mmCIF file of C-alpha atoms in Angstrom:
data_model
loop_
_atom_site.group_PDB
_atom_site.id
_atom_site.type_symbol
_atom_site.label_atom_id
_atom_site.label_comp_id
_atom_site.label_asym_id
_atom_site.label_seq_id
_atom_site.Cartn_x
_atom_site.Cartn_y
_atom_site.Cartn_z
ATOM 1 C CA UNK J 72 -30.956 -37.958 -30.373
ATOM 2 C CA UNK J 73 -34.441 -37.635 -31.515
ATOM 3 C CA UNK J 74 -35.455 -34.546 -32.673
ATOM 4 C CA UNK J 75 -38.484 -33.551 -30.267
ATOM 5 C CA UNK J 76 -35.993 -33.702 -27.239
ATOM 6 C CA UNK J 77 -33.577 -30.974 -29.087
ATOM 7 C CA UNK J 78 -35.481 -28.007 -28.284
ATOM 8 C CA UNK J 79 -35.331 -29.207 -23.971
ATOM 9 C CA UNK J 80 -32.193 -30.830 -23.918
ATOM 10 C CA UNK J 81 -30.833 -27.877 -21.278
ATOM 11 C CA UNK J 82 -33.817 -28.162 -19.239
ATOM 12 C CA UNK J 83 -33.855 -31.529 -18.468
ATOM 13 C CA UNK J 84 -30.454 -31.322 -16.691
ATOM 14 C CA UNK J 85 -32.328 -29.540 -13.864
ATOM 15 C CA UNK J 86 -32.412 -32.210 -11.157
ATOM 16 C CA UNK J 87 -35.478 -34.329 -11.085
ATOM 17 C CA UNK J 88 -37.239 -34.718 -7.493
ATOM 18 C CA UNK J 89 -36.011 -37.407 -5.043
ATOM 19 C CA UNK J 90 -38.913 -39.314 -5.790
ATOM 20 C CA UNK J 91 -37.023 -40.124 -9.327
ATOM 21 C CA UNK J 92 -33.809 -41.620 -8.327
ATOM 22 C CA UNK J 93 -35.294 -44.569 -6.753
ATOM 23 C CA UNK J 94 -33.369 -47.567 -8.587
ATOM 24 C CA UNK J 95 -37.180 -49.448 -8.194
ATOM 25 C CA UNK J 96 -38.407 -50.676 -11.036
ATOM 26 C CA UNK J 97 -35.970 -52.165 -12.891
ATOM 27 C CA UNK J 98 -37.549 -54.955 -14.647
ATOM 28 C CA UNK J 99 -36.065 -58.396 -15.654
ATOM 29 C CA UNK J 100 -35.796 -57.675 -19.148
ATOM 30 C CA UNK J 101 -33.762 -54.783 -18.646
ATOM 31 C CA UNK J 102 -31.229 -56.510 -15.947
ATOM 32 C CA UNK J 103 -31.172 -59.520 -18.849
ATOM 33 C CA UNK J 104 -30.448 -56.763 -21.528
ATOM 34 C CA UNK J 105 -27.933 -55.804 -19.765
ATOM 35 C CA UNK J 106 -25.943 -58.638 -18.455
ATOM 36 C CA UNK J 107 -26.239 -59.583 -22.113
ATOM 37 C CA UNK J 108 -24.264 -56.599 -23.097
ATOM 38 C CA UNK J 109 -21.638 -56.491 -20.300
ATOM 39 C CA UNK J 110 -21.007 -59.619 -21.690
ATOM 40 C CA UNK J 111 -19.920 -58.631 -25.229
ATOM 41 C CA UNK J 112 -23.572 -59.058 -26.898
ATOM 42 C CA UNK J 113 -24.627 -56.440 -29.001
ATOM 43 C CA UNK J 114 -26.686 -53.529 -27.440
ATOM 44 C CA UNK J 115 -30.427 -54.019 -26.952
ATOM 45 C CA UNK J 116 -32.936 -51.212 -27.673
ATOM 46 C CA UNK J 117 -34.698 -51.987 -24.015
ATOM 47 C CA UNK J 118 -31.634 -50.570 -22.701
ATOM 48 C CA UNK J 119 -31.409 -46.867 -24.449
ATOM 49 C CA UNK J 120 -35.094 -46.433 -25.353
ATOM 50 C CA UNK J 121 -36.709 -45.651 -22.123
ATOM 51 C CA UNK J 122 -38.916 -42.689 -21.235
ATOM 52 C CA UNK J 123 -40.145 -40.909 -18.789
ATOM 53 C CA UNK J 124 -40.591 -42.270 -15.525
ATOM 54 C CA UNK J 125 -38.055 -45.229 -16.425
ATOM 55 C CA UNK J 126 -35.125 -43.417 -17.419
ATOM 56 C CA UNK J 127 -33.704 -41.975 -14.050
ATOM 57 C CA UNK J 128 -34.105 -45.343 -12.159
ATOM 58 C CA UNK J 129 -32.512 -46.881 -14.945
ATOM 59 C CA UNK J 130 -29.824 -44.460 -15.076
ATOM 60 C CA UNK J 131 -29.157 -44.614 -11.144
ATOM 61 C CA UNK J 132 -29.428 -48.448 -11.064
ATOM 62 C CA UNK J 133 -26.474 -48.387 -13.682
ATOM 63 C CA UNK J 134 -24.579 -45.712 -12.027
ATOM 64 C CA UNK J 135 -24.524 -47.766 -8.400
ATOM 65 C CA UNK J 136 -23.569 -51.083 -10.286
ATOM 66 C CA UNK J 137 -20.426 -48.738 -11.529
ATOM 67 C CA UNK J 138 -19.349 -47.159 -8.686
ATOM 68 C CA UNK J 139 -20.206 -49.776 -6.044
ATOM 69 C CA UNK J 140 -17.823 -53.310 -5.859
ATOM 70 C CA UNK J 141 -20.078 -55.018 -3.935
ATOM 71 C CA UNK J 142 -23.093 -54.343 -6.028
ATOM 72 C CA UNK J 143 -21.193 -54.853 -9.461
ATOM 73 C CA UNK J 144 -20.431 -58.223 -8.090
ATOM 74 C CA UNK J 145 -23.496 -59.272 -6.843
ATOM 75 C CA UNK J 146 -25.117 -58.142 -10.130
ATOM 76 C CA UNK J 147 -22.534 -60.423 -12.538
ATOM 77 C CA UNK J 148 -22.580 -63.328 -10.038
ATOM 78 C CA UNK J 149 -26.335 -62.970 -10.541
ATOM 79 C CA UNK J 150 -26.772 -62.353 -13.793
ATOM 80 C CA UNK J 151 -24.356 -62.832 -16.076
ATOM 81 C CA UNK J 152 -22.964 -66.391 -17.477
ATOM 82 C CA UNK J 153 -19.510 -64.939 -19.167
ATOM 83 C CA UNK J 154 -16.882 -62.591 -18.079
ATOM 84 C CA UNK J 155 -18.851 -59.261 -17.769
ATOM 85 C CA UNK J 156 -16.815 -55.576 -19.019
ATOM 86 C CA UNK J 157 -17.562 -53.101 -17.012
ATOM 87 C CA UNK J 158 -16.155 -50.553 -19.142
ATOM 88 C CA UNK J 159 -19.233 -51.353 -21.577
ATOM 89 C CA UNK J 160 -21.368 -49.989 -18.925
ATOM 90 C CA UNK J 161 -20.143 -46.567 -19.461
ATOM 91 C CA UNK J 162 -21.156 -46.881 -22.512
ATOM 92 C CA UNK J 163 -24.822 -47.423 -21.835
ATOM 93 C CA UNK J 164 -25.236 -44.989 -19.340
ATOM 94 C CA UNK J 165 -23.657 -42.549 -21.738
ATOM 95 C CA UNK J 166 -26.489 -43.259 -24.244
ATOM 96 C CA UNK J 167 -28.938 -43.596 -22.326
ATOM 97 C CA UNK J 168 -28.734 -40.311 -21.039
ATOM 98 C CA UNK J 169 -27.952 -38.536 -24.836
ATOM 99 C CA UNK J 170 -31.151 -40.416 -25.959
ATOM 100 C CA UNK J 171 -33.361 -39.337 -23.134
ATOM 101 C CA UNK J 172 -31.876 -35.732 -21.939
ATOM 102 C CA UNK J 173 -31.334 -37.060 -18.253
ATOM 103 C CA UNK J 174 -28.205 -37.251 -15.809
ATOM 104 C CA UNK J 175 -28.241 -39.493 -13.260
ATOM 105 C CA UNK J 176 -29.702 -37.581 -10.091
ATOM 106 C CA UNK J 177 -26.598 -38.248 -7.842
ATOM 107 C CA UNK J 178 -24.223 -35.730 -10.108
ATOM 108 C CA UNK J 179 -25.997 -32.977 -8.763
ATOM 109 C CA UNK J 180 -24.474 -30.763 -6.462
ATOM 110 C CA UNK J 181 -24.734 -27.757 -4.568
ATOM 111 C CA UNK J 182 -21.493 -25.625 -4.383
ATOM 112 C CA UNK J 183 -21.256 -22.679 -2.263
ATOM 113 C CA UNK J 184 -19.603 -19.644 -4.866
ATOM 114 C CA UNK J 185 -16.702 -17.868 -3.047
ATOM 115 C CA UNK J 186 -16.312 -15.581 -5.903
ATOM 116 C CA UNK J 187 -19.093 -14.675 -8.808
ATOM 117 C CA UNK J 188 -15.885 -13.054 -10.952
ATOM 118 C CA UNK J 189 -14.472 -15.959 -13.226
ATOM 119 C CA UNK J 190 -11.161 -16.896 -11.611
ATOM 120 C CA UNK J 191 -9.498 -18.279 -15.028
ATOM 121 C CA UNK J 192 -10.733 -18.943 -18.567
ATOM 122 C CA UNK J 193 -10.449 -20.386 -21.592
ATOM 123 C CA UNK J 194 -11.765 -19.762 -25.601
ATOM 124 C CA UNK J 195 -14.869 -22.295 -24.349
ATOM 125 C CA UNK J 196 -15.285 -22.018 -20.427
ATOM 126 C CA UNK J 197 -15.047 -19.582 -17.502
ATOM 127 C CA UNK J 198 -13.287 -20.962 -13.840
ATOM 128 C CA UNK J 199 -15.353 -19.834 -10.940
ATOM 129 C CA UNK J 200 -13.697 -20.571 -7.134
ATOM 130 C CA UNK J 201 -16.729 -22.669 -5.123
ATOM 131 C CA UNK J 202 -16.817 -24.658 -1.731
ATOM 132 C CA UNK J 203 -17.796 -28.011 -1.592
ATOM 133 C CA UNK J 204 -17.482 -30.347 2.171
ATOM 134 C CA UNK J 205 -14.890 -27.662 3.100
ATOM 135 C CA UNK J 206 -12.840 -27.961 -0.079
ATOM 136 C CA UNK J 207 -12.014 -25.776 -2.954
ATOM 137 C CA UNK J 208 -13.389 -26.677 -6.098
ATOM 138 C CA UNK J 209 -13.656 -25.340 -9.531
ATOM 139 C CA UNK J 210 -16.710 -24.784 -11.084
ATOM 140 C CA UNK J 211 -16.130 -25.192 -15.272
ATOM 141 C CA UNK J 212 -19.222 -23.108 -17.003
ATOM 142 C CA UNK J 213 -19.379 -23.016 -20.608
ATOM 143 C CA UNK J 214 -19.743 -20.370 -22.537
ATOM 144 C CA UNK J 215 -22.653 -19.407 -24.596
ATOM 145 C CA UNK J 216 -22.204 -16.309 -27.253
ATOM 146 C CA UNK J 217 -24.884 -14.111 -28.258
ATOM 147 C CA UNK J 218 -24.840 -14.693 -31.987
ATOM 148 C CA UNK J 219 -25.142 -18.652 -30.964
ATOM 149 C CA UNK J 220 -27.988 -20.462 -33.064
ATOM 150 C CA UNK J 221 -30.448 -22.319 -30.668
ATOM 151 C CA UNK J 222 -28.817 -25.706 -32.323
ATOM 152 C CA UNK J 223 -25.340 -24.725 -31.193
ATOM 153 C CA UNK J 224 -26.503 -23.937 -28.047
ATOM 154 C CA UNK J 225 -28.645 -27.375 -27.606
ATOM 155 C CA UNK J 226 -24.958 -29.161 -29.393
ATOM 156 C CA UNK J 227 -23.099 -27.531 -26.268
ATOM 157 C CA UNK J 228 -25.630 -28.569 -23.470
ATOM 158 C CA UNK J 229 -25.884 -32.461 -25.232
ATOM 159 C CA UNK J 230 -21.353 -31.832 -25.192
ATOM 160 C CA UNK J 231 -21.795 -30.521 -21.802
ATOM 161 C CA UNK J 232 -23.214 -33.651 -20.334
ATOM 162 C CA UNK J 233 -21.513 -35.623 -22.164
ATOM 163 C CA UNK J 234 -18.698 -35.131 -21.118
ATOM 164 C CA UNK J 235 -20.004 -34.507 -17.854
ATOM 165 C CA UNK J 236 -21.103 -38.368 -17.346
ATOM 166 C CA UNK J 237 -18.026 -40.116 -19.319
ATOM 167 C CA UNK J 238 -15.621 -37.959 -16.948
ATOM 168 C CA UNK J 239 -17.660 -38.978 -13.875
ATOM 169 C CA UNK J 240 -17.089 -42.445 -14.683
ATOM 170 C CA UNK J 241 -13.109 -42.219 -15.108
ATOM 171 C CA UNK J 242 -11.291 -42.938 -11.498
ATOM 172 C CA UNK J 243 -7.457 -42.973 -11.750
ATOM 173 C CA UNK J 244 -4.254 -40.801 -9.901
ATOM 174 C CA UNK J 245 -3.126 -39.741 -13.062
ATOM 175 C CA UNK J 246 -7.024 -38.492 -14.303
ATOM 176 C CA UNK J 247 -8.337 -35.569 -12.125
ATOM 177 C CA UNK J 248 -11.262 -36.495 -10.070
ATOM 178 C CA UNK J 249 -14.626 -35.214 -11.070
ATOM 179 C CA UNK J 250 -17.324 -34.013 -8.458
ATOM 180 C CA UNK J 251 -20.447 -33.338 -10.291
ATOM 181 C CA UNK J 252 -22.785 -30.688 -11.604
ATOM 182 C CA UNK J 253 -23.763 -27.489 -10.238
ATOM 183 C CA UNK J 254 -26.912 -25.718 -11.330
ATOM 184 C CA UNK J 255 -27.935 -23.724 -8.456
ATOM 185 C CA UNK J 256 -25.595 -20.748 -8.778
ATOM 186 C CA UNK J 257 -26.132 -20.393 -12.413
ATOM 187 C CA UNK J 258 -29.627 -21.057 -13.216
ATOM 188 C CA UNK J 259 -29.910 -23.009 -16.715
ATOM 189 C CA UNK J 260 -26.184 -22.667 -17.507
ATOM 190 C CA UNK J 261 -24.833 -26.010 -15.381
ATOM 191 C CA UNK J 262 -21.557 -26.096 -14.245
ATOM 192 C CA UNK J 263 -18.820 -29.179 -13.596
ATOM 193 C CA UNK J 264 -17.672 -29.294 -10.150
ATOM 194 C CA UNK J 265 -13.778 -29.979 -9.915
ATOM 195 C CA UNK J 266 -10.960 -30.326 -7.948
ATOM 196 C CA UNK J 267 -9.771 -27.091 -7.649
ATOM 197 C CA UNK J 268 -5.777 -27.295 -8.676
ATOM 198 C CA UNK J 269 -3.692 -24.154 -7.495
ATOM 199 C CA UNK J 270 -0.872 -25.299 -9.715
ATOM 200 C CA UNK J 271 -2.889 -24.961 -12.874
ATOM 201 C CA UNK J 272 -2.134 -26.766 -15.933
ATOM 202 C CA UNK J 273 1.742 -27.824 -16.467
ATOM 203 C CA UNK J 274 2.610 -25.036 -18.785
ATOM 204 C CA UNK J 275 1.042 -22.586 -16.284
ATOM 205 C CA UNK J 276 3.206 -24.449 -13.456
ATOM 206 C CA UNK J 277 6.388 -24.445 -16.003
ATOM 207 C CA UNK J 278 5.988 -20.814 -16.334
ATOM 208 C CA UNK J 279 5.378 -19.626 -12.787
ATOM 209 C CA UNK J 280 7.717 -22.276 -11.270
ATOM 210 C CA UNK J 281 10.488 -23.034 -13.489
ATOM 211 C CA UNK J 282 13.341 -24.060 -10.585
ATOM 212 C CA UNK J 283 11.096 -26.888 -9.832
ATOM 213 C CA UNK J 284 10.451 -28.024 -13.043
ATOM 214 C CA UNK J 285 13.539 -30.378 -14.055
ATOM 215 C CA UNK J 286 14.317 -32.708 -16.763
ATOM 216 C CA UNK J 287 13.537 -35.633 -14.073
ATOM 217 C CA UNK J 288 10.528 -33.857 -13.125
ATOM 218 C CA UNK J 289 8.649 -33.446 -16.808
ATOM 219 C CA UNK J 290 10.178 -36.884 -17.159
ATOM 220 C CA UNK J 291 7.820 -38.287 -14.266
ATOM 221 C CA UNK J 292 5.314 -35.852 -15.393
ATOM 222 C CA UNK J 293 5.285 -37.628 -19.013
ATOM 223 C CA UNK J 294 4.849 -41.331 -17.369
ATOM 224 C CA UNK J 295 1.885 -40.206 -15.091
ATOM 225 C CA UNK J 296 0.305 -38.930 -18.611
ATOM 226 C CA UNK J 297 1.403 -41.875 -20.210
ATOM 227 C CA UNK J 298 -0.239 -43.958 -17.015
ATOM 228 C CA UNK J 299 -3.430 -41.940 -17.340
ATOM 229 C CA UNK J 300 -4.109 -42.457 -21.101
ATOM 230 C CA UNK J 301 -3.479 -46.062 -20.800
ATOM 231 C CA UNK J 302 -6.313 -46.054 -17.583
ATOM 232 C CA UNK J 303 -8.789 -44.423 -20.435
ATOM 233 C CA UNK J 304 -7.282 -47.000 -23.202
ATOM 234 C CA UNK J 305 -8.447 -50.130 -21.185
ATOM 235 C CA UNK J 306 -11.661 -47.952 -20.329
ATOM 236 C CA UNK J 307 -12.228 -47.518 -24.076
ATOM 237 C CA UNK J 308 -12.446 -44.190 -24.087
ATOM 238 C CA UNK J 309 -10.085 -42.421 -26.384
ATOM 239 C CA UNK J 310 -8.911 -38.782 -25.038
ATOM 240 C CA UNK J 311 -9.043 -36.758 -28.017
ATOM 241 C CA UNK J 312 -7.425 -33.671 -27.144
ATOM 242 C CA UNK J 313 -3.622 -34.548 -25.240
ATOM 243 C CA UNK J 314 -1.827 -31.181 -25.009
ATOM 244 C CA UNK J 315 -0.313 -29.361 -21.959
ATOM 245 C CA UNK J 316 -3.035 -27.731 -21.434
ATOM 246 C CA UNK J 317 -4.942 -30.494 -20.311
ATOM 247 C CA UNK J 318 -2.919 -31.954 -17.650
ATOM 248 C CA UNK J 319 -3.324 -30.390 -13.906
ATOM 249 C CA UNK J 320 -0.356 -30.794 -11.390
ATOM 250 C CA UNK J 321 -2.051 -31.228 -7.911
ATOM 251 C CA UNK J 322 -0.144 -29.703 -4.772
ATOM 252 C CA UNK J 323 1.593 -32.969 -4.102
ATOM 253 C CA UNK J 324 3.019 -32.376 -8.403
ATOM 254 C CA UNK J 325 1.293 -35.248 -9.571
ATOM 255 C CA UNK J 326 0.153 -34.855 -13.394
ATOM 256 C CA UNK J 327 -3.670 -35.172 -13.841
ATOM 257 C CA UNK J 328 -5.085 -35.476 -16.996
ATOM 258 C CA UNK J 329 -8.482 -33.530 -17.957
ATOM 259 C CA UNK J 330 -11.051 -31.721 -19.878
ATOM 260 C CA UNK J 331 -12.957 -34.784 -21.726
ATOM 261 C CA UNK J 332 -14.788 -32.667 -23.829
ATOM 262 C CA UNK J 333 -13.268 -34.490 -27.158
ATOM 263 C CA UNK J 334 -13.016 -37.697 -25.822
ATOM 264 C CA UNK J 335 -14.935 -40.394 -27.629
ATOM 265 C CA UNK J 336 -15.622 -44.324 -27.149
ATOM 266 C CA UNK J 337 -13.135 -45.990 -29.467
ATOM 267 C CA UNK J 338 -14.938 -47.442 -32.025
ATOM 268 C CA UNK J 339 -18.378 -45.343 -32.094
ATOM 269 C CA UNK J 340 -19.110 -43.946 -35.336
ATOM 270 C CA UNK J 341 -21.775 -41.626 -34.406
ATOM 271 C CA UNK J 342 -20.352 -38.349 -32.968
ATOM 272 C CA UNK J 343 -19.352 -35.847 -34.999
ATOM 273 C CA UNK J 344 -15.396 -34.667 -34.584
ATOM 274 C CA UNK J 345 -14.313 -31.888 -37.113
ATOM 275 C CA UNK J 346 -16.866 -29.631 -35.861
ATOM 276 C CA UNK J 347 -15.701 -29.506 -32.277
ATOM 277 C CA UNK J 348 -12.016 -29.862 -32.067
ATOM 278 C CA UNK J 349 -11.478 -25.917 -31.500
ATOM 279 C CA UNK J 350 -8.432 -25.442 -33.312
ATOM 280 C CA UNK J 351 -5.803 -27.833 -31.675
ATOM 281 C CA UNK J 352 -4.416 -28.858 -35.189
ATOM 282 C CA UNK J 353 -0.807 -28.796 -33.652
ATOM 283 C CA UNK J 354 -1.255 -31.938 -31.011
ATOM 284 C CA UNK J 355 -3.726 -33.282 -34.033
ATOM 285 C CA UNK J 356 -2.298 -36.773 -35.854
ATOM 286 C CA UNK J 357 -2.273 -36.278 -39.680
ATOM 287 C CA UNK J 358 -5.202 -38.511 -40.247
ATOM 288 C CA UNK J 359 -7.544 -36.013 -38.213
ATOM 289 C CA UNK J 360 -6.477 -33.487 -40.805
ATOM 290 C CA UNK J 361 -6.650 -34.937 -43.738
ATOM 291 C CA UNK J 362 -9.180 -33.105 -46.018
ATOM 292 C CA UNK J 363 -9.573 -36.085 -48.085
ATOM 293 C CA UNK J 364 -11.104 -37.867 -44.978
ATOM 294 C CA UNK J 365 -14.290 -35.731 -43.586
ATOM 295 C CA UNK J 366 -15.298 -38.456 -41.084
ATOM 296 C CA UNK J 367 -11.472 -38.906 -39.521
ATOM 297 C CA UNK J 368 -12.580 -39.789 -35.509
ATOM 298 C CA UNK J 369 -9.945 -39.692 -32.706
ATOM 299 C CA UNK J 370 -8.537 -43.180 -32.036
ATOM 300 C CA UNK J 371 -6.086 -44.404 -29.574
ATOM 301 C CA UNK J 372 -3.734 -44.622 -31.810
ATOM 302 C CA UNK J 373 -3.883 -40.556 -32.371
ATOM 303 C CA UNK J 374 -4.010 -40.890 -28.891
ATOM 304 C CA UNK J 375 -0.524 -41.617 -29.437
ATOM 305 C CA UNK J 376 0.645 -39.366 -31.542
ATOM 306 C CA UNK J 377 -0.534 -36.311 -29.790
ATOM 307 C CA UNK J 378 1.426 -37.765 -27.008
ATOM 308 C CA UNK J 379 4.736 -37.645 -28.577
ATOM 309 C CA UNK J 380 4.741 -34.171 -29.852
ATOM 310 C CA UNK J 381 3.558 -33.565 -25.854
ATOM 311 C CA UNK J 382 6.538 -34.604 -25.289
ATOM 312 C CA UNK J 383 8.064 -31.846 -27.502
ATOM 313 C CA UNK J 384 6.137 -29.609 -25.834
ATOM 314 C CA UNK J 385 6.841 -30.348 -22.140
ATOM 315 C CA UNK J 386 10.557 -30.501 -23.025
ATOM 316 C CA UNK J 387 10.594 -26.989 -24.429
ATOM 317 C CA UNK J 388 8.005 -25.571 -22.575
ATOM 318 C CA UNK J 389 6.423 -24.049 -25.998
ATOM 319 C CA UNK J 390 3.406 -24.889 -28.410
ATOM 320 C CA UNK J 391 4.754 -27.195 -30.863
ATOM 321 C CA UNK J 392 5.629 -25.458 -34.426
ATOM 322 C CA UNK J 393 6.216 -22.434 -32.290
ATOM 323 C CA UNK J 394 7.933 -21.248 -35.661
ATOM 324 C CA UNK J 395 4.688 -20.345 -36.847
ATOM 325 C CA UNK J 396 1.214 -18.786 -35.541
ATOM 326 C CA UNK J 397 -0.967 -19.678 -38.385
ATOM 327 C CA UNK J 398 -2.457 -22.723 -37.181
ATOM 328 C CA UNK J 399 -4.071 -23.776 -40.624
ATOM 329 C CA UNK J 400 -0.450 -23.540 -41.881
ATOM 330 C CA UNK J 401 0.199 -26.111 -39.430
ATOM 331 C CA UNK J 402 -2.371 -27.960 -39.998
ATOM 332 C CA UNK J 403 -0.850 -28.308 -43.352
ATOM 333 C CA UNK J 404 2.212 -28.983 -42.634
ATOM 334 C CA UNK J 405 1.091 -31.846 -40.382
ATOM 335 C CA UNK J 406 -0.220 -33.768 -43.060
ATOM 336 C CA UNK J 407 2.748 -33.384 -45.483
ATOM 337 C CA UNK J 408 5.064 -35.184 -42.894
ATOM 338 C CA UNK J 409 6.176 -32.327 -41.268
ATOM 339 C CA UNK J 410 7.156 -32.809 -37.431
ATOM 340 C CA UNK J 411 7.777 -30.713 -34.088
ATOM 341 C CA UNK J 412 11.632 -29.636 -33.891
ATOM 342 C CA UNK J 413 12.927 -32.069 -31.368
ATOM 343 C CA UNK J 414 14.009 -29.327 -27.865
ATOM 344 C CA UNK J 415 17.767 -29.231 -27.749
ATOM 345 C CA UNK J 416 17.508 -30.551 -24.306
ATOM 346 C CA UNK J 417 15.783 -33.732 -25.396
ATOM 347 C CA UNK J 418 18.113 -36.639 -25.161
ATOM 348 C CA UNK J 419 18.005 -39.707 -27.893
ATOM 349 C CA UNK J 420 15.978 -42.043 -25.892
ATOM 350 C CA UNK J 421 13.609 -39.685 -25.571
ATOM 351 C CA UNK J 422 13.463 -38.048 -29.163
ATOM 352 C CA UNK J 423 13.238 -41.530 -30.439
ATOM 353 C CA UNK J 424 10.469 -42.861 -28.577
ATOM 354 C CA UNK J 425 8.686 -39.181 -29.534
ATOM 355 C CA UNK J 426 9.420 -39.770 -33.199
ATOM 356 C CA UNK J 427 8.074 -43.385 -32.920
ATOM 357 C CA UNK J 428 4.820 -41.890 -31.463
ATOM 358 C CA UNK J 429 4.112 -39.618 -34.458
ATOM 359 C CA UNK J 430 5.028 -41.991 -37.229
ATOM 360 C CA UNK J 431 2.382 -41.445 -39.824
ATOM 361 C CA UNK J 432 1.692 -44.958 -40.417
ATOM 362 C CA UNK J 433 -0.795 -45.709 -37.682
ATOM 363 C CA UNK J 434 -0.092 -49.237 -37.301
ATOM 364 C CA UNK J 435 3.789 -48.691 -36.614
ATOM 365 C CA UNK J 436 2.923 -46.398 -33.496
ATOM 366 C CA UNK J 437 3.216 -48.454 -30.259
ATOM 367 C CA UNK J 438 0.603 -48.680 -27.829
ATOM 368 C CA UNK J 439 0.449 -45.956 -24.935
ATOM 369 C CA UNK J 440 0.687 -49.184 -22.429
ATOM 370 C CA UNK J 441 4.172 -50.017 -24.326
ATOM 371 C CA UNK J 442 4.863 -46.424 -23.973
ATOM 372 C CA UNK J 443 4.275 -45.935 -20.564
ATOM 373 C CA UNK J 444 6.054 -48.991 -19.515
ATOM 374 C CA UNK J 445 9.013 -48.064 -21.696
ATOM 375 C CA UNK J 446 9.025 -44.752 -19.439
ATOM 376 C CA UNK J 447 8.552 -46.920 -16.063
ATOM 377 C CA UNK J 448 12.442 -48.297 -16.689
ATOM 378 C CA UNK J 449 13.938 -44.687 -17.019
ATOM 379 C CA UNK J 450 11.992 -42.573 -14.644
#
């Protein structure tokens, strides 16, 4: 991110004028930069260094070749001479809009507030109830404290949309849908628009409704996680933060998966992790913690791991390492080999494929596709 955009980073998610999110103007080069890319070349400067007047046609050009069939067709059919990925377009619209400051105009929304008093919350966000096409949603506002440095607050707002456009992008049953961005009722502090999910997360729904959570049940709920992380996998985006607090149950008790706010592109190298992973240590694989590697990123294959001890945890409906609260502890522990006790009511199909999940040597994990086609034969 260059440095003279830090200090407006927040302001430039207000919505630009109509007049902006024209996709006019999209010149050859660029369209030939990026069918070059889609097609496994390496990425082009032409496509992440616009300014200006460029960037939101550019960004809304990319966003209706993602969302729209038809167009994404038309475009490869037109453009490109090899298979095109169109999971590599996320990526470019993703960096595009870090390097420039701008969200693609058609995220913004305008929810009607039902209730100004935060509904639910969280160490990082506050839960407000909204309206949207007579619907319920949730609108997720960060938080910003007091004794916050102005570069903490401009690393939230660049984490905020971040996250904001990679979750936008992500359209499966098992990941819960994403709306947009509000920034009408809370002027300069944006807000994701939701689903809003009366259930909660699963350890909220495990707690409030425990006759109607059965061993079959988390059992189903385990392969729709399992199904979701493997949608993200082929996506290349690596979740980065799998715990029960993370997955939704929707009215109809399907399991959702959410909150992308860790969630990186496997393979990029230039996002910093330690500094924003907000104490999770007990879902975290050992190579995240391992002090003798600073630059440890999420990867699919911690992906994984944090999988298996969720499988601890929906089983006993408890944080793993419930033994202890000291989370650095843990975090310890983690790293010397230590592992979640296995819930009593765990049977050895199940306990095994958990243990397999969290071996420490990466390589000897199996993929979450394996796993979640393991769990297709016994739900």
């Amino acid at each position: 991110m260059p440095n003279n955009s830090n200090r407006s980073f927040l302001g430039r998610l207000i919505p630009k004028s109509d007049k902006d999110s024209s996709s006019d103007g999209i010149s050859t080069h660029f369209t030939e930069a990026l069918a070059r890319y889609l097609e496994g070349g390496k990425e082009d400067t032409k496509l992440i260094n616009l300014r200006g007047s460029e960037v939101q046609p550019a960004l809304q050009y990319m966003q209706r070749l993602y969302d729209e069939d038809r167009r994404w067709e038309t475009f490869t059919n037109k453009h490109c001479k090899a298979p095109a990925k169109k999971s590599r377009l996320v990526h470019v619209i993703v960096k595009l809009s870090q390097q420039s400051g701008e969200l693609p105009q058609s995220l913004y929304l305008r929810v009607n507030l039902t209730n100004r008093d935060a509904e639910r919350g969280g160490g990082f966000a506050d839960i407000f109830r909204g309206r949207l096409r007579n619907h319920d949603v949730a609108l997720k506002r960060l938080r910003y404290f007091c004794n916050m440095t102005s570069e903490e607050r401009q690393q939230n707002s660049m984490d905020f949309a971040r996250e904001a456009l990679l979750w936008r992008q992500m359209k499966h049953e098992n990941v819960l849908e994403f709306h947009g961005i509000d920034m009408v009722q809370f002027p300069s502090m944006p807000c994701m628009v939701l689903p809003w999910v009366e259930h909660g997360n699963i350890r909220h729904y495990m707690k409030n409704a425990p006759s109607e959570c059965s061993v079959a049940q988390r059992n189903k709920w385990l392969s729709q996680t399992a199904n979701g992380l493997t949608y993200l996998h082929e996506q290349n985006v690596v979740h980065g933060d799998v715990r029960g607090a993370n997955i939704m149950i929707s009215l109809d008790k399907i399991a959702k998966l959410a909150d992308f706010g860790l969630s990186v592109f496997a393979g990029e190298r230039s996002r910093s992790f330690h500094s924003q992973r907000g104490g999770v240590e007990r879902w975290m694989a050992p190579e995240l913690l391992d002090p003798d590697l600073p630059s440890s990123r999420p990867t699919k294959m911690s992906d994984v791991y944090s999988f298996g001890v969720l499988c601890c945890e929906i089983y006993s409906a408890s944080d793993p390492y419930w033994e202890t609260d000291n989370d650095k502890h843990v975090g310890k522990m983690i790293v010397a080999g230590v592992r979640p006790t296995i819930p009593s009511n765990m049977d050895n199909w199940f306990s095994a494929l958990a243990t397999e999940c969290w071996n420490a040597e990466i390589n000897k994990r199996p993929t979450i596709s394996d796993v979640a086609a393991r769990l297709s034969t016994v739900i």
